[in-house]
Short mmCIF file of C-alpha atoms in Angstrom, two decimals:
data_model
loop_
_atom_site.label_atom_id
_atom_site.label_comp_id
_atom_site.label_asym_id
_atom_site.label_seq_id
_atom_site.Cartn_x
_atom_site.Cartn_y
_atom_site.Cartn_z
CA MET A 135 -28.03 16.38 -26.85
CA SER A 136 -26.36 15.08 -23.69
CA GLY A 137 -24.35 17.42 -21.49
CA THR A 138 -20.96 16.86 -19.90
CA LEU A 139 -19.63 16.04 -16.46
CA THR A 140 -16.54 18.12 -15.67
CA ILE A 141 -14.52 17.15 -12.61
CA VAL A 142 -12.69 20.17 -11.24
CA GLY A 143 -9.79 20.10 -8.81
CA THR A 144 -10.17 22.71 -6.06
CA PRO A 145 -7.58 24.18 -3.65
CA ILE A 146 -6.45 22.03 -0.73
CA GLY A 147 -5.87 25.09 1.43
CA ASN A 148 -4.82 28.12 -0.58
CA LEU A 149 -7.55 29.72 -2.73
CA GLY A 150 -4.83 31.16 -4.96
CA ASP A 151 -4.31 27.64 -6.34
CA LEU A 152 -7.66 27.60 -8.20
CA SER A 153 -6.69 27.79 -11.86
CA PRO A 154 -8.25 30.21 -14.38
CA ARG A 155 -9.51 27.22 -16.31
CA ALA A 156 -11.23 25.89 -13.18
CA VAL A 157 -12.93 29.27 -12.67
CA GLU A 158 -14.13 29.18 -16.30
CA ALA A 159 -15.52 25.67 -15.85
CA LEU A 160 -17.43 26.68 -12.71
CA GLU A 161 -18.83 29.75 -14.45
CA ALA A 162 -19.93 27.72 -17.47
CA ALA A 163 -21.72 24.97 -15.52
CA ASP A 164 -25.49 24.69 -15.36
CA PHE A 165 -25.14 23.32 -11.84
CA ILE A 166 -22.41 22.15 -9.45
CA ALA A 167 -22.38 18.88 -7.50
CA ALA A 168 -20.46 19.35 -4.26
CA GLU A 169 -19.40 17.14 -1.37
CA ASP A 170 -20.32 19.88 1.11
CA THR A 171 -22.35 22.72 -0.41
CA ARG A 172 -21.36 25.08 2.42
CA VAL A 173 -17.66 24.67 1.68
CA THR A 174 -18.18 25.09 -2.05
CA LEU A 175 -20.41 28.12 -1.53
CA GLY A 176 -17.51 29.84 0.23
CA LEU A 177 -15.26 29.09 -2.74
CA LEU A 178 -17.83 30.37 -5.24
CA ASN A 179 -18.44 33.54 -3.24
CA HIS A 180 -14.71 34.25 -3.16
CA PHE A 181 -14.64 34.23 -6.96
CA GLY A 182 -18.02 35.91 -7.42
CA ILE A 183 -19.63 32.87 -9.01
CA LYS A 184 -23.35 32.15 -8.56
CA LYS A 185 -24.52 28.67 -9.55
CA PRO A 186 -27.10 26.16 -8.29
CA LEU A 187 -25.52 23.65 -5.88
CA VAL A 188 -26.50 20.01 -5.40
CA SER A 189 -25.07 17.90 -2.58
CA TYR A 190 -23.26 14.73 -3.59
CA TYR A 191 -21.44 12.82 -0.86
CA GLU A 192 -20.69 9.32 0.45
CA HIS A 193 -24.10 8.54 1.94
CA ASN A 194 -26.29 9.73 -0.93
CA LYS A 195 -23.99 9.02 -3.87
CA ARG A 196 -25.89 6.11 -5.40
CA GLY A 197 -29.34 7.63 -5.67
CA ARG A 198 -28.08 11.16 -6.23
CA GLY A 199 -25.73 9.89 -8.93
CA GLU A 200 -28.70 8.58 -10.90
CA GLN A 201 -30.39 11.97 -10.63
CA LEU A 202 -27.25 13.81 -11.77
CA CYS A 203 -26.77 11.47 -14.73
CA ALA A 204 -30.38 11.98 -15.79
CA ARG A 205 -29.94 15.77 -15.74
CA ILE A 206 -26.72 15.55 -17.75
CA GLU A 207 -28.37 13.22 -20.29
CA ALA A 208 -31.14 15.81 -20.60
CA GLY A 209 -28.55 18.34 -21.78
CA GLU A 210 -27.27 20.08 -18.61
CA ASN A 211 -23.57 20.51 -17.89
CA CYS A 212 -22.47 19.52 -14.39
CA VAL A 213 -19.26 20.35 -12.55
CA LEU A 214 -18.24 17.98 -9.77
CA VAL A 215 -16.05 19.26 -6.92
CA SER A 216 -14.92 17.83 -3.61
CA ASP A 217 -14.25 19.85 -0.46
CA ALA A 218 -10.58 20.03 -1.41
CA GLY A 219 -8.37 18.49 -4.06
CA MET A 220 -9.17 16.33 -7.04
CA PRO A 221 -12.63 14.70 -7.14
CA ALA A 222 -12.81 10.92 -7.61
CA ILE A 223 -9.45 10.32 -5.86
CA SER A 224 -10.25 8.66 -2.49
CA ASP A 225 -13.56 10.44 -2.90
CA PRO A 226 -17.21 9.49 -3.66
CA GLY A 227 -16.87 11.17 -7.06
CA GLU A 228 -15.29 7.90 -8.19
CA ASP A 229 -18.77 6.40 -8.33
CA LEU A 230 -20.27 9.26 -10.35
CA VAL A 231 -17.52 9.05 -12.95
CA ALA A 232 -18.11 5.29 -13.20
CA GLN A 233 -21.87 5.82 -13.59
CA CYS A 234 -21.31 8.37 -16.34
CA ALA A 235 -18.83 6.09 -18.10
CA ALA A 236 -21.31 3.21 -17.99
CA ARG A 237 -24.01 5.41 -19.53
CA GLY A 238 -21.77 6.87 -22.22
CA ILE A 239 -21.82 10.38 -20.71
CA ARG A 240 -18.82 12.53 -21.63
CA VAL A 241 -16.48 13.20 -18.71
CA VAL A 242 -13.67 15.76 -18.79
CA ALA A 243 -11.25 16.94 -16.11
CA VAL A 244 -9.76 20.24 -15.05
CA PRO A 245 -6.76 19.13 -12.97
CA GLY A 246 -6.05 20.82 -9.70
CA PRO A 247 -4.12 20.51 -6.44
CA THR A 248 -3.82 17.04 -4.90
CA ALA A 249 -2.60 16.47 -1.35
CA MET A 250 -1.20 13.05 -2.28
CA ALA A 251 1.13 14.33 -5.02
CA THR A 252 2.06 17.45 -3.06
CA ALA A 253 3.10 15.46 0.02
CA LEU A 254 4.97 12.92 -2.08
CA ALA A 255 6.97 15.66 -3.80
CA LEU A 256 7.89 17.20 -0.43
CA SER A 257 8.67 13.92 1.35
CA GLY A 258 12.29 13.43 0.39
CA LEU A 259 11.51 9.74 -0.21
CA PRO A 260 11.73 7.87 -3.56
CA THR A 261 8.94 9.03 -5.90
CA GLY A 262 9.64 7.06 -9.08
CA ARG A 263 7.21 4.34 -8.00
CA PHE A 264 4.59 4.68 -5.29
CA THR A 265 1.24 3.31 -4.15
CA PHE A 266 -1.63 5.44 -2.89
CA GLU A 267 -3.52 3.68 -0.10
CA GLY A 268 -5.98 6.42 0.91
CA PHE A 269 -7.60 6.18 4.36
CA LEU A 270 -7.15 3.05 6.47
CA SER A 271 -10.33 1.32 7.65
CA MET A 272 -11.61 2.05 11.16
CA ASN A 273 -12.41 -1.66 11.51
CA LYS A 274 -9.45 -3.22 13.33
CA LYS A 275 -9.52 -6.50 11.40
CA SER A 276 -9.77 -4.83 7.97
CA ARG A 277 -7.14 -2.29 8.97
CA ARG A 278 -4.64 -4.97 10.00
CA GLU A 279 -5.30 -7.05 6.88
CA HIS A 280 -4.68 -3.95 4.75
CA LEU A 281 -1.37 -3.24 6.49
CA LEU A 282 -0.23 -6.87 6.40
CA SER A 283 -0.76 -6.87 2.64
CA LEU A 284 1.75 -4.01 2.43
CA ARG A 285 4.47 -5.50 4.61
CA ASP A 286 6.66 -6.43 1.62
CA GLU A 287 5.61 -3.49 -0.58
CA ARG A 288 8.81 -1.94 -1.97
CA ARG A 289 7.22 1.17 -3.42
CA THR A 290 6.78 4.33 -1.37
CA MET A 291 3.33 4.30 0.27
CA VAL A 292 0.98 7.26 0.73
CA PHE A 293 -1.87 7.38 3.25
CA TYR A 294 -4.40 10.00 4.34
CA GLU A 295 -5.26 10.31 8.02
CA ALA A 296 -7.38 12.46 10.32
CA PRO A 297 -5.63 14.01 13.36
CA HIS A 298 -7.68 12.18 16.00
CA LYS A 299 -6.78 8.79 14.50
CA LEU A 300 -3.10 9.56 13.90
CA PRO A 301 -1.65 8.11 17.16
CA ALA A 302 -3.31 4.70 16.65
CA THR A 303 -2.40 4.66 12.96
CA LEU A 304 1.28 5.36 13.64
CA ARG A 305 1.35 2.59 16.27
CA ASP A 306 -0.22 0.12 13.84
CA LEU A 307 2.14 1.11 11.02
CA LEU A 308 5.17 0.66 13.26
CA ASP A 309 3.89 -2.68 14.57
CA VAL A 310 3.23 -4.17 11.13
CA LEU A 311 5.84 -2.50 8.89
CA GLY A 312 8.64 -2.03 11.38
CA ASP A 313 10.62 1.18 11.73
CA ARG A 314 10.78 3.00 8.39
CA ARG A 315 11.41 6.53 7.22
CA VAL A 316 8.23 8.58 7.06
CA ALA A 317 7.24 12.11 6.10
CA LEU A 318 4.18 13.55 7.86
CA ALA A 319 2.72 16.40 5.83
CA ARG A 320 0.02 18.55 7.42
CA GLU A 321 -1.91 21.69 6.50
CA LEU A 322 -0.47 21.61 2.98
CA THR A 323 -0.51 24.98 1.15
CA LYS A 324 -1.91 26.66 4.29
CA VAL A 325 -0.25 29.17 6.61
CA HIS A 326 0.86 26.48 9.05
CA GLU A 327 2.08 23.97 6.46
CA GLU A 328 4.54 21.51 7.98
CA VAL A 329 6.46 18.49 6.72
CA ILE A 330 8.08 16.35 9.41
CA ARG A 331 10.68 13.92 8.05
CA THR A 332 11.39 11.28 10.67
CA THR A 333 10.90 7.55 11.38
CA LEU A 334 7.76 5.65 12.33
CA ALA A 335 9.14 4.95 15.81
CA GLU A 336 9.91 8.62 16.45
CA ALA A 337 6.59 9.74 14.95
CA ALA A 338 4.63 7.25 17.08
CA ALA A 339 6.38 8.55 20.19
CA ARG A 340 5.85 12.17 19.19
CA TYR A 341 2.09 11.81 18.78
CA ALA A 342 1.49 9.09 21.40
CA ASP A 343 -0.52 11.47 23.60
CA GLY A 344 -2.44 13.08 20.74
CA GLY A 345 -2.12 16.77 20.05
CA ALA A 346 -2.10 16.39 16.26
CA ARG A 347 -3.85 19.13 14.33
CA GLY A 348 -4.88 19.39 10.70
CA GLU A 349 -5.34 16.72 8.06
CA PHE A 350 -2.27 14.53 7.53
CA VAL A 351 -0.69 12.82 4.55
CA LEU A 352 1.74 10.06 5.53
CA VAL A 353 4.45 9.13 3.05
CA ILE A 354 6.21 5.93 4.12
CA GLU A 355 9.36 4.28 2.83
CA GLY A 356 8.86 0.97 1.05
CA ALA A 357 10.30 -2.34 2.24
CA PRO A 358 14.02 -2.82 1.66
CA GLU A 359 15.22 -5.08 -1.13
CA ALA A 360 15.63 -8.62 0.10
CA GLU A 361 19.27 -9.58 0.47
CA THR A 362 20.17 -12.37 -1.89
CA GLU A 363 22.98 -14.72 -1.08
CA GLU A 364 25.56 -15.20 -3.80
CA ALA A 365 25.22 -18.60 -5.43
CA VAL A 366 27.89 -21.14 -4.54
CA THR A 367 29.71 -22.65 -7.52
CA VAL A 368 30.14 -26.40 -7.91
CA GLU A 369 33.89 -25.99 -7.39
CA GLU A 370 33.33 -24.09 -4.13
CA ALA A 371 30.81 -26.69 -2.99
CA ALA A 372 33.32 -29.47 -3.74
CA ALA A 373 35.94 -27.71 -1.65
CA LEU A 374 33.45 -27.39 1.24
CA ALA A 375 32.55 -31.09 0.93
CA LEU A 376 36.20 -32.18 0.98
CA ALA A 377 36.83 -30.08 4.09
CA LEU A 378 33.70 -31.47 5.74
CA ALA A 379 34.69 -35.06 4.92
CA GLU A 380 38.09 -34.52 6.52
CA GLU A 381 36.78 -32.69 9.61
CA GLU A 382 33.99 -35.15 10.41
CA ASN A 383 35.54 -38.29 8.92
CA LEU A 384 32.75 -38.68 6.39
CA SER A 385 32.73 -40.56 3.13
CA PRO A 386 32.95 -38.33 0.03
CA SER A 387 29.41 -39.39 -0.87
CA GLU A 388 27.99 -38.38 2.52
CA ALA A 389 29.88 -35.07 2.52
CA ALA A 390 28.62 -34.30 -0.99
CA LYS A 391 25.07 -35.13 0.13
CA ARG A 392 25.22 -32.70 3.07
CA VAL A 393 26.67 -29.83 1.05
CA ALA A 394 24.09 -30.43 -1.71
CA ALA A 395 21.31 -30.04 0.88
CA GLU A 396 22.75 -26.71 2.05
CA THR A 397 23.54 -25.21 -1.37
CA GLY A 398 20.78 -26.61 -3.56
CA LEU A 399 23.32 -28.03 -5.99
CA LYS A 400 23.17 -31.62 -7.21
CA LYS A 401 25.00 -34.18 -5.14
CA SER A 402 26.33 -35.89 -8.27
CA GLU A 403 27.89 -32.66 -9.56
CA ILE A 404 29.57 -31.96 -6.22
CA TYR A 405 30.80 -35.56 -5.94
CA HIS A 406 32.23 -35.46 -9.48
CA ALA A 407 34.02 -32.17 -8.75
CA MET A 408 35.42 -33.67 -5.51
CA ASN A 409 36.94 -36.55 -7.43
CA GLN A 410 38.54 -34.11 -9.88
CA LYS A 411 40.04 -32.14 -7.01
CA GLY A 412 41.15 -35.30 -5.25
#
């Protein structure tokens, strides 16, 4: 009988956020797949849990995923954890879940802390609709293409960023998106937790010389609604055409033609309305 893959959300900074159900899942596992076994070992030691650990991370995920699936199909129960937060969200665990799904392996989740949702809730920006964009590419061309695709995005946007890349990222965001409201959340749930609510221009200036510490979540205001001009009625267009004909000594037909080009209305309708007014 095949085993189960359980994805378990782990604390993003405060060990007190590990749920009792998560502890039970870790204790019940036959083995634990971890992004960094050293980090996970510290978590297990804190809770007095002793389990075999297997590394599973970005650069070994394909081959190691096959091995993990084979063990689960043989009847073992595996818990997947990341260094912090919910596995499979901007995380190599995404691939393992997909592999298990393709092979018909049962996958269950024990939800836990997520930096994305935590930062969004603290941002003070609209949260009804949002888009999670994860980490921006280090490749300049791919990075710019990604940002350009978001220029007209009206939903609130959430990004992850490392401190050493923050100055360049803020400059790029300001350059492509323009000045928008932004919340910079760092060290979430930790002793030095901080949420800076400002604008992209002010944030770019603040971190221009570096000095950022801790992992950041950037929550950025979406693009403003496009202003729509109120439609001009045929009667209003006729009045404009009559005034134009008088001012520039145009024939009614020519005046109607010019106003039609500006308003998008039909020349014939404007001309007919002009005759009624005349």
